[in-house]
Coordinates of C-alpha atoms and ligand atoms in Angstrom, one line a residue:
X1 CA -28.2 -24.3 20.4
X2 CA -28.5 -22.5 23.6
X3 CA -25.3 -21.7 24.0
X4 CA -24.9 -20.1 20.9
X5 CA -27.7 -17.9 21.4
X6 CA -26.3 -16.6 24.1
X7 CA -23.2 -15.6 22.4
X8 CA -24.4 -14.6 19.9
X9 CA -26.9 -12.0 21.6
X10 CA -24.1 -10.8 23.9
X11 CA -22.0 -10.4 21.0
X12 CA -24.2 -8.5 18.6
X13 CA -25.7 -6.5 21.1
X14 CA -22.2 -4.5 21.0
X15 CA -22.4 -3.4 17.6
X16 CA -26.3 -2.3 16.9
X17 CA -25.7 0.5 14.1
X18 CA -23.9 -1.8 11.4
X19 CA -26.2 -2.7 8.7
X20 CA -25.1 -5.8 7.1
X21 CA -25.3 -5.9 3.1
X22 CA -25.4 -9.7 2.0
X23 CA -24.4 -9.1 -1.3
X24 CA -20.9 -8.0 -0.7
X25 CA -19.4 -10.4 1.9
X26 CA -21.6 -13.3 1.0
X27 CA -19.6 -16.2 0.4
X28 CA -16.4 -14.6 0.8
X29 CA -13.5 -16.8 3.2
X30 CA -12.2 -14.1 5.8
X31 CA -9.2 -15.9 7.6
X32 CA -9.2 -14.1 11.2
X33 CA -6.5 -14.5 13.1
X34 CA -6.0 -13.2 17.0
X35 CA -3.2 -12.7 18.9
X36 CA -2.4 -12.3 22.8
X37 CA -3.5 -8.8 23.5
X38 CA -6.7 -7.9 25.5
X39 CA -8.5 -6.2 22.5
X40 CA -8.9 -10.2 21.4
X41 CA -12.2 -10.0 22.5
X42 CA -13.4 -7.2 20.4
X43 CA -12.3 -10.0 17.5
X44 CA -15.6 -12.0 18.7
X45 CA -18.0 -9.0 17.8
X46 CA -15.6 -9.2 14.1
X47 CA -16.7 -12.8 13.9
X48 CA -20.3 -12.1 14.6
X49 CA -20.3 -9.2 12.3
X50 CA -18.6 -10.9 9.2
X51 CA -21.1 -14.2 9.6
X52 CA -23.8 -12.2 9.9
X53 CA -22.6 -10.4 6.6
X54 CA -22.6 -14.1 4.9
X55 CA -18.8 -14.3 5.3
X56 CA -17.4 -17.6 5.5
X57 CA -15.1 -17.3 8.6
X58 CA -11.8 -19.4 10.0
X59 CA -10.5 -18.3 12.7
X60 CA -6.8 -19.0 13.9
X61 CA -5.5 -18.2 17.4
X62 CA -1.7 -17.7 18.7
X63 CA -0.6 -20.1 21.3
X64 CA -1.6 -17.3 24.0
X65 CA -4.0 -15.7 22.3
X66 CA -5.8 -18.8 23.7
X67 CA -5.7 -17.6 27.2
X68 CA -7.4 -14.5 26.3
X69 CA -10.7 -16.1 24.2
X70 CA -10.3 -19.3 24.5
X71 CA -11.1 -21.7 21.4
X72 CA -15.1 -22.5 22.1
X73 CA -16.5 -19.1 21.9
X74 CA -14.5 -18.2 18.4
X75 CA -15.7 -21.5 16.9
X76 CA -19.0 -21.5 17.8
X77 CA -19.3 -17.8 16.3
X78 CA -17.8 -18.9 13.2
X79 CA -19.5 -22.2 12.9
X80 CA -15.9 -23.9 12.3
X81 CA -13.5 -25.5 14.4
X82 CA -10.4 -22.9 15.6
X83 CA -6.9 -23.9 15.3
X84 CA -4.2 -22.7 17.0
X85 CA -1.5 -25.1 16.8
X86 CA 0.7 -26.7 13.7
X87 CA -0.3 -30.3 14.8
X88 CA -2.7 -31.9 17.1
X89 CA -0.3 -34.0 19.6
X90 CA -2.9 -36.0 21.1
X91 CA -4.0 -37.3 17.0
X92 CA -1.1 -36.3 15.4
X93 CA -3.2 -34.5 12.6
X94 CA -1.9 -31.4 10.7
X95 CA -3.1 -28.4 9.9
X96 CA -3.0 -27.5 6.6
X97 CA -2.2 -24.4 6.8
X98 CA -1.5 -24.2 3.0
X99 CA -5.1 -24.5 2.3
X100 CA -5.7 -21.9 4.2
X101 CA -3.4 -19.6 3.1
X102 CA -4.6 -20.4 -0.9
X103 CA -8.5 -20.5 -0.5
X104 CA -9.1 -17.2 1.6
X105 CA -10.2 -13.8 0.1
X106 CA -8.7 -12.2 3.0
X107 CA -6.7 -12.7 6.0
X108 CA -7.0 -10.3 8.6
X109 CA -4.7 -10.3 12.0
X110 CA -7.0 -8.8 15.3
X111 CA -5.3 -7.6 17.1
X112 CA -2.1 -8.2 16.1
X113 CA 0.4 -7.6 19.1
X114 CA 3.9 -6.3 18.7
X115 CA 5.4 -9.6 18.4
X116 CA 3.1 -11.1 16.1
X117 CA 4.0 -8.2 13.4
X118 CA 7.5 -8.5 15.0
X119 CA 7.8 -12.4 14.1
X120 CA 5.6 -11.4 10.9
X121 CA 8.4 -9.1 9.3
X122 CA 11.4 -11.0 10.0
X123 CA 9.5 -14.1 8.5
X124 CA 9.2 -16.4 12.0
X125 CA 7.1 -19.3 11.5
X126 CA 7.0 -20.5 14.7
X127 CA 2.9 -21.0 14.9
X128 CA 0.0 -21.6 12.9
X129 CA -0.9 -17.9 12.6
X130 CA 2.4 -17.5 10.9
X131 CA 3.2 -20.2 9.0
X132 CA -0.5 -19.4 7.3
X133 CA 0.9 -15.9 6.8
X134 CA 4.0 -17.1 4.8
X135 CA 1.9 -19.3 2.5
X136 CA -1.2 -16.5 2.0
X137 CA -1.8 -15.2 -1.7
X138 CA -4.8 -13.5 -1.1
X139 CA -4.5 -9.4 1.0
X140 CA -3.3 -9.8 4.5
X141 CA -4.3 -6.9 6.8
X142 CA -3.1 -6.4 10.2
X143 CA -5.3 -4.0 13.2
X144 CA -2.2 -3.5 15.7
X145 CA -3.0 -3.0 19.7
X146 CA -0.5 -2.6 22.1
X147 CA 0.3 -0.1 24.5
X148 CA 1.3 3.6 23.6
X149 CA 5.0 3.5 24.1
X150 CA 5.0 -0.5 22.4
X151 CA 3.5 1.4 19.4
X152 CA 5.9 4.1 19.0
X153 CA 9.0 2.1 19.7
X154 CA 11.7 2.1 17.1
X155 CA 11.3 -1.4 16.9
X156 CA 7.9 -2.2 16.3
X157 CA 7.3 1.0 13.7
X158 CA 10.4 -0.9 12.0
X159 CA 8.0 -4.1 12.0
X160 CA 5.3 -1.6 10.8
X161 CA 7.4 -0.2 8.0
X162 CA 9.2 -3.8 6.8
X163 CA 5.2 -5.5 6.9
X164 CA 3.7 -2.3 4.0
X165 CA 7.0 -2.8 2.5
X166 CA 5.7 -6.5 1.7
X167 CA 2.2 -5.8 0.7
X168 CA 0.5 -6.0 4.2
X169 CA -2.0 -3.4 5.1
X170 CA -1.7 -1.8 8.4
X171 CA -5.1 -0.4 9.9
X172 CA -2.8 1.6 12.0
X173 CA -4.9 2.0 16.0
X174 CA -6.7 4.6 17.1
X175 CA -6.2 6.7 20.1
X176 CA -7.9 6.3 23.6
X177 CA -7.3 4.7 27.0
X178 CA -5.5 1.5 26.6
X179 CA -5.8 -1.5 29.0
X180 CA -2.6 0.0 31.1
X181 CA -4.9 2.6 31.6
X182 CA -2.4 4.8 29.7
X183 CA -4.4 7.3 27.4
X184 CA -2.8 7.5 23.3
X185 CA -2.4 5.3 20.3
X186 CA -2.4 2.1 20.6
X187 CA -5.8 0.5 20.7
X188 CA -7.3 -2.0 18.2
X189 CA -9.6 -0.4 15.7
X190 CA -13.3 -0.9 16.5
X191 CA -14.8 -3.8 14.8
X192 CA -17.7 -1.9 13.2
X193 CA -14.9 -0.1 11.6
X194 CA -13.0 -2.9 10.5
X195 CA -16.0 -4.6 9.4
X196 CA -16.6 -1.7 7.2
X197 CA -13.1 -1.1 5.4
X198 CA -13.1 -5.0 4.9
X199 CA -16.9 -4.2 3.3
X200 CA -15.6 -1.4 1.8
X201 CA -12.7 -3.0 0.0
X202 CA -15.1 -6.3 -1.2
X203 CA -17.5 -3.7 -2.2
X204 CA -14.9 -1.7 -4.9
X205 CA -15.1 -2.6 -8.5
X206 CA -11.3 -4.3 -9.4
X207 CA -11.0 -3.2 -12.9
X208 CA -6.9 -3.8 -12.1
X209 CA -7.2 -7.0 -10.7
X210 CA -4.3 -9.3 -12.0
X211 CA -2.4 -6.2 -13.4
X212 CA 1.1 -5.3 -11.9
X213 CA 1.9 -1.7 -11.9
X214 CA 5.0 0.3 -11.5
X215 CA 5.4 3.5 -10.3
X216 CA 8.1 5.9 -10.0
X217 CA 8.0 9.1 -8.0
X218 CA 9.1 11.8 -6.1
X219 CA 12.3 13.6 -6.7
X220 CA 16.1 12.0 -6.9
X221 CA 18.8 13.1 -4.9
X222 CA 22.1 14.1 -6.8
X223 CA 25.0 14.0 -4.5
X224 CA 27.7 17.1 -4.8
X225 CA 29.8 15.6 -1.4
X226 CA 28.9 13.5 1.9
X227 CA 26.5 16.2 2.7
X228 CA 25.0 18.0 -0.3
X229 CA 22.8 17.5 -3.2
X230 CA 20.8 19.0 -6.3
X231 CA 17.5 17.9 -5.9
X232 CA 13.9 19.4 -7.0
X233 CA 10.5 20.2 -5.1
X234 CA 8.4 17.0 -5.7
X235 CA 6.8 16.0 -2.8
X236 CA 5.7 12.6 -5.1
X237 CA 2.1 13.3 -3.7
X238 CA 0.9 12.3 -7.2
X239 CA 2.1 9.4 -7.9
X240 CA 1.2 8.0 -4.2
X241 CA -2.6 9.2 -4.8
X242 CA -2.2 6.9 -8.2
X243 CA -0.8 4.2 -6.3
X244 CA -3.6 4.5 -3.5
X245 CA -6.2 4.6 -6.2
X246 CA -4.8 1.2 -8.3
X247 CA -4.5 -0.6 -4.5
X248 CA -8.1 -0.1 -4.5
X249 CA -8.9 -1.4 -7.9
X250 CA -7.1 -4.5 -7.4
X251 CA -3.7 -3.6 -8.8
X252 CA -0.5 -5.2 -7.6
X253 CA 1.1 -2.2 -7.0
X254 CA 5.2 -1.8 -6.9
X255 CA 6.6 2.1 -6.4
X256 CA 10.0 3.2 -6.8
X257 CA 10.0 6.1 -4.9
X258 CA 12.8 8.8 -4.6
X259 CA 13.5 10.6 -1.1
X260 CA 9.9 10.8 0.0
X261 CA 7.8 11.4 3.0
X262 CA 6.9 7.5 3.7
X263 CA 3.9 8.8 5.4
X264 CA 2.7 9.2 1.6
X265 CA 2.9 6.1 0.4
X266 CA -0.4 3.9 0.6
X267 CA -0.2 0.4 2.7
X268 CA -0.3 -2.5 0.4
X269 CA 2.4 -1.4 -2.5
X270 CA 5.8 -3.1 -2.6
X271 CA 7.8 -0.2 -2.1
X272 CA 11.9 0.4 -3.0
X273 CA 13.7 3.4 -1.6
X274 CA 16.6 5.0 -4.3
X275 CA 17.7 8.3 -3.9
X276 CA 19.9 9.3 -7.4
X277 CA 18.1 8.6 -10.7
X278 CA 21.2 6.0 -11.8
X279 CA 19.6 4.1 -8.3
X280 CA 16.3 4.5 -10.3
X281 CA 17.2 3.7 -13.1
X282 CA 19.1 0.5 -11.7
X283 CA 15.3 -0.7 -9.5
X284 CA 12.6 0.7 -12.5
X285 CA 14.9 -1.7 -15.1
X286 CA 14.7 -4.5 -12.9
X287 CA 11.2 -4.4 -12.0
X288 CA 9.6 -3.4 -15.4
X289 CA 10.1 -6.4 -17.2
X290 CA 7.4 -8.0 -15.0
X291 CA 5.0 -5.1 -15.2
X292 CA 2.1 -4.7 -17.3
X293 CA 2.0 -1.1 -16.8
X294 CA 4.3 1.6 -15.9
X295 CA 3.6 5.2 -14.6
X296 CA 6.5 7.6 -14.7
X297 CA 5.1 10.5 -11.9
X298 CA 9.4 11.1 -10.3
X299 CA 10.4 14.2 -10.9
X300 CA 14.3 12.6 -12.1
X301 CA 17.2 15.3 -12.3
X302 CA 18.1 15.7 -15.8
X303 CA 22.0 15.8 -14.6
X304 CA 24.1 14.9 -11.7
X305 CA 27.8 16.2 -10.8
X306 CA 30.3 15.2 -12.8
X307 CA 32.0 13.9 -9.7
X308 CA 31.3 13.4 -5.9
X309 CA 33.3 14.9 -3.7
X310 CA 34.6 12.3 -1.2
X311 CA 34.7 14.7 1.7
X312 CA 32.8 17.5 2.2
X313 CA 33.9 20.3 -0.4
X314 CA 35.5 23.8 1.2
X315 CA 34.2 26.9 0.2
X316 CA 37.0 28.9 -1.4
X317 CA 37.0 31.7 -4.0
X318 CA 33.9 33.8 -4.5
X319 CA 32.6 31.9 -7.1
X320 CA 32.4 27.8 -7.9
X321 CA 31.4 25.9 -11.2
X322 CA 30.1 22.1 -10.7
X323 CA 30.4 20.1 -14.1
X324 CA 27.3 18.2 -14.7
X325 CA 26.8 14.6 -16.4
X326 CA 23.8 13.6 -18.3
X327 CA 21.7 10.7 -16.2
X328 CA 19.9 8.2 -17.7
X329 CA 16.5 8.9 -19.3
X330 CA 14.1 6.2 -17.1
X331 CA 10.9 7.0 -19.0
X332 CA 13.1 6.7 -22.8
X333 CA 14.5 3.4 -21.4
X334 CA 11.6 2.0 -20.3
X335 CA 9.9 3.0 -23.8
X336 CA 13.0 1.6 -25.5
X337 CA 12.7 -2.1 -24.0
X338 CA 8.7 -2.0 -24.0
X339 CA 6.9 -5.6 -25.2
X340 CA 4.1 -5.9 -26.7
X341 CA 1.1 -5.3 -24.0
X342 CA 2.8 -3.1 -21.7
X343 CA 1.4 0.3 -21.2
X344 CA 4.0 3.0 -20.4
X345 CA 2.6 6.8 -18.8
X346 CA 4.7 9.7 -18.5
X347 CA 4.3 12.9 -17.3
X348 CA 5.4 16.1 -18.3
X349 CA 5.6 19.1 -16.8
X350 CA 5.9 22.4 -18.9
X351 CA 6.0 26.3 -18.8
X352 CA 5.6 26.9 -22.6
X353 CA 4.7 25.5 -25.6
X354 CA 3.3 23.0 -23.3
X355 CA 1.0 20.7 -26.0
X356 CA 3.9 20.6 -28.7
X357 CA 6.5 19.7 -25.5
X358 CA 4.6 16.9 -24.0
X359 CA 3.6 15.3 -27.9
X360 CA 7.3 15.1 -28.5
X361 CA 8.2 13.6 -25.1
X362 CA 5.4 11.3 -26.0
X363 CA 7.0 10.5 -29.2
X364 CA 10.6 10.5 -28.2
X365 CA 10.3 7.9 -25.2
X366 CA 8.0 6.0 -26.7
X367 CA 5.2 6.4 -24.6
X368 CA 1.6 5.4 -24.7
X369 CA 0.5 8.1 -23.0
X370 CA 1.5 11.7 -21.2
X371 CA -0.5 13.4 -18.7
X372 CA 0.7 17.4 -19.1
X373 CA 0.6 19.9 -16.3
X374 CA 1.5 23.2 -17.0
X375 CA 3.2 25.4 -14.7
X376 CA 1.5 28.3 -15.8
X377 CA -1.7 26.4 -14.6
X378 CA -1.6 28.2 -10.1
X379 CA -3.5 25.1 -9.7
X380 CA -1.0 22.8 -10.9
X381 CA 2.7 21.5 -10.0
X382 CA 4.4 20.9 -6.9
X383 CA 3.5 21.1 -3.2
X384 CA -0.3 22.2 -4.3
X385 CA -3.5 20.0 -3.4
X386 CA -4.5 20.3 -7.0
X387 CA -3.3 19.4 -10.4
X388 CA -5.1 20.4 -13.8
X389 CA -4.6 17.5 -16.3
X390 CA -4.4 17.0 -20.0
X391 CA -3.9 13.7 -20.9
X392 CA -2.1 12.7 -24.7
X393 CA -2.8 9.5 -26.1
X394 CA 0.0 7.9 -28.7
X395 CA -3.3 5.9 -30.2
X396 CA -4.6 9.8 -30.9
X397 CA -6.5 11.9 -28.8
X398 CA -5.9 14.8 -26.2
X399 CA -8.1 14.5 -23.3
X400 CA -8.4 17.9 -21.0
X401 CA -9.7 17.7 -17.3
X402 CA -10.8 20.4 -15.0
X403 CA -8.9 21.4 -11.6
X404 CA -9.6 18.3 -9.5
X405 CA -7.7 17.4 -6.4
X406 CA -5.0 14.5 -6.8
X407 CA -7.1 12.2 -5.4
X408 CA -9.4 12.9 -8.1
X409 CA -7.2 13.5 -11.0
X410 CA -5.7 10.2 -9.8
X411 CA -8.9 8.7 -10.9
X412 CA -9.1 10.2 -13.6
X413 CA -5.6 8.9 -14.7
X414 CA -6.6 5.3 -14.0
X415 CA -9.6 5.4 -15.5
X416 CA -8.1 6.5 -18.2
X417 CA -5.6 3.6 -18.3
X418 CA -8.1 1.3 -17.8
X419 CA -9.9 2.2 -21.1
X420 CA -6.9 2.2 -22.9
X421 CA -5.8 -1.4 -22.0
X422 CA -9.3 -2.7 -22.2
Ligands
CTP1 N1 11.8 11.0 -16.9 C1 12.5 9.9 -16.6 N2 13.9 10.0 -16.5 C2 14.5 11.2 -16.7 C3 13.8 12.3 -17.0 C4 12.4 12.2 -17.1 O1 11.9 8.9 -16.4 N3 15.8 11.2 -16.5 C5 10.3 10.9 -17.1 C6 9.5 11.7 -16.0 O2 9.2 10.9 -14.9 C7 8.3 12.0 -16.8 C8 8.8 12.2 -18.2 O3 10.0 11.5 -18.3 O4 7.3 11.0 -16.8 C9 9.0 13.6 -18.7 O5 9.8 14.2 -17.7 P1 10.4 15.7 -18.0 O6 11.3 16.1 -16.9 O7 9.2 16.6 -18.3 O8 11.1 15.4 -19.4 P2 12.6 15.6 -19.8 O9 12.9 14.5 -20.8 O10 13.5 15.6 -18.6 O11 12.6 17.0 -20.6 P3 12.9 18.5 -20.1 O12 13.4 18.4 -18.7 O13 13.9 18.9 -21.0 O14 11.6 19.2 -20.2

């Protein structure tokens, strides 16, 4: 087909350097879907990449987005008809966009424009795209472009924020000179890159897959009056490397994260916000019946103030007590309503008698394991790169690691949970 020759030389001629490995993509269904922006056209180059790769490839266009490719080149790239509208008014046919949704490995919106994620979060299903969206079960990964100021605006980070919130990953643009001719963040990422995190992400073993994790971390927040609190120095870097690492070995990831930077917390994990441990508490009990495992990383204050101070407390004599108030033990309460099957992980952070300490934390909340860090370790604790583990095993055994980064330790811990629930 002379046509497609031609495309397909123009197109592949953009992207020389990619070496295409058959193995990993072969056979897989990528659902592409393009939106109105100018970077569309990049999305062709995606389309030759991924077929060339031995991807099976639909693609799905927004009403506009049409303007921008047009339907012929698209389909004759992926071998398969493009769709870009609900039903055909001239036949009357439908598009199941069901099917769609259900039989894809991965659906990937590229570019997706501000309104596209806008419509996305607030669950809009006024177009193919999106109504295919709503009914997806497999990952759905978005690669915004949109001009600088578009990107940073209130609004669309709070599309950004609401779409990781609900399991979307967000290859977040890079930086150059956009179509305005404006120079920052904002354009699409290149296709040979996108090409490679989808290789990259066929490519990892999924030891996880099927298995839905909880995780807890960061600190809590325990409120003295409107504008004070006793809180602790976790910066919940740990448990967001664990998280990062399950995503990637095919865990359905849900965190309950304390006050946390959210720039920590990996795209893809359902994510709920809490600030006291009772608010903890409340979201862990509620989510861990569903859970298969559970990995306790906050840093929970042991007490909070007795009472909270409706308005913000006066500073009067020289000195002040504040009555504390037990809070709930998350990790003992978990261990306490524990079925059979699910695999619970604490962690424990000690100054002395460290091994004794962490066995009868083990013991006491009913763990299955605890991963001990010792303060007296310089490479270990809060706010440092690096953590020195030993991990305790209720089925017997005490594992001890070198320094590692939390990246790697992070690996470490779920390879360790993987061999334990094998
Ligand atoms: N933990 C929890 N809820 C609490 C306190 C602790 O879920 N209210 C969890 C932590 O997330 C960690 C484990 O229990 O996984 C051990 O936390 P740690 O603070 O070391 O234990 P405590 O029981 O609070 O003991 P202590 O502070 O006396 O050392």
């Amino acid at each position: 087909m002379q046509h497609r020759n031609l495309i397909e030389n123009f197109v592949y001629s953009q992207s020389p350097e990619v070496i295409f490995s058959m193995s990993v993509l072969k056979g897989k269904k990528i659902l592409l879907g393009i939106s109105a922006g100018i970077s569309a056209y990049k999305s062709l180059s995606l389309i030759r990449l991924f077929k060339k790769a031995g991807a099976e490839v639909k693609v799905l266009l927004t009403p506009p987005a049409e303007a921008f490719v047009g339907k012929l080149t698209p389909a004759t790239l992926a071998d398969s008809p493009v769709h870009s509208e609900l039903f055909d008014a001239s036949s009357g046919e439908w598009t199941n966009h069901v099917q769609l949704g259900l039989e894809s490995d991965l659906m990937l919106i590229a570019p997706a424009t501000a309104s596209t994620l806008s419509k996305m979060a607030s669950g809009q299903s006024d177009n193919l795209l999106l109504t295919t969206y709503l009914s997806a079960r497999c990952p759905v990964w978005v690669a915004p472009a949109m001009d600088l100021d578009m990107w940073l605006h209130p609004a669309t980070q709070r599309s950004i924020s609401q779409l990781v919130r609900d399991g979307v990953r967000v290859i977040e643009p890079a930086e150059g000179e956009l179509a305005s001719g404006l120079v920052g963040k904002g354009r699409m990422e290149e296709p040979e890159n996108l090409f490679r995190l989808v290789e990259d992400f066929f490519a990892l073993p999924k030891p996880f897959s099927g298995k839905k994790v909880l995780i807890t971390l960061g600190p809590t927040r325990e409120a003295l009056d409107p504008v004070r609190f006793i809180s602790n120095h976790s910066t919940g870097k740990m448990g967001a490397e664990i998280a990062k690492c399950l995503l990637s070995m095919g865990a359905d990831v849900h965190i309950v994260a304390g006050p946390v930077s959210s720039a920590i917390l990996p795209s893809g994990a359902q994510v709920l916000h809490v600030e006291s441990a009772i608010q903890m508490h409340e979201a862990a009990m509620q989510v861990f019946p569903n859970m298969d495992i559970a990995i306790l990383c906050a840093a929970v204050a042991d007490y909070r103030p007795a009472e909270v101070a409706s308005q913000k407390i006066k500073k009067t004599g020289d000195e002040m007590e504040i009555r504390l108030v037990k809070n709930p033990d998350i990790a003992a309460s978990l261990g306490a309503s524990k079925k059979s099957g699910q695999f619970l992980l604490g962690f424990a952070l000690e100054t002395n008698n460290e091994l004794e300490n962490a066995l009868s934390k083990l013991q006491r909340k009913n763990l299955d394991a605890i991963v001990l860090n010792s303060l007296q370790d310089p490479d270990a604790g809060f706010a440092v790169e690096t953590n020195k583990i030993t991990i305790l095993s209720a089925a017997g055994g005490t594992f001890a690691y070198e320094t590692k980064t939390k990246k790697e330790v992070a690996h470490d811990i779920a390879e360790f949970i993987q061999n334990a629930i094998a």
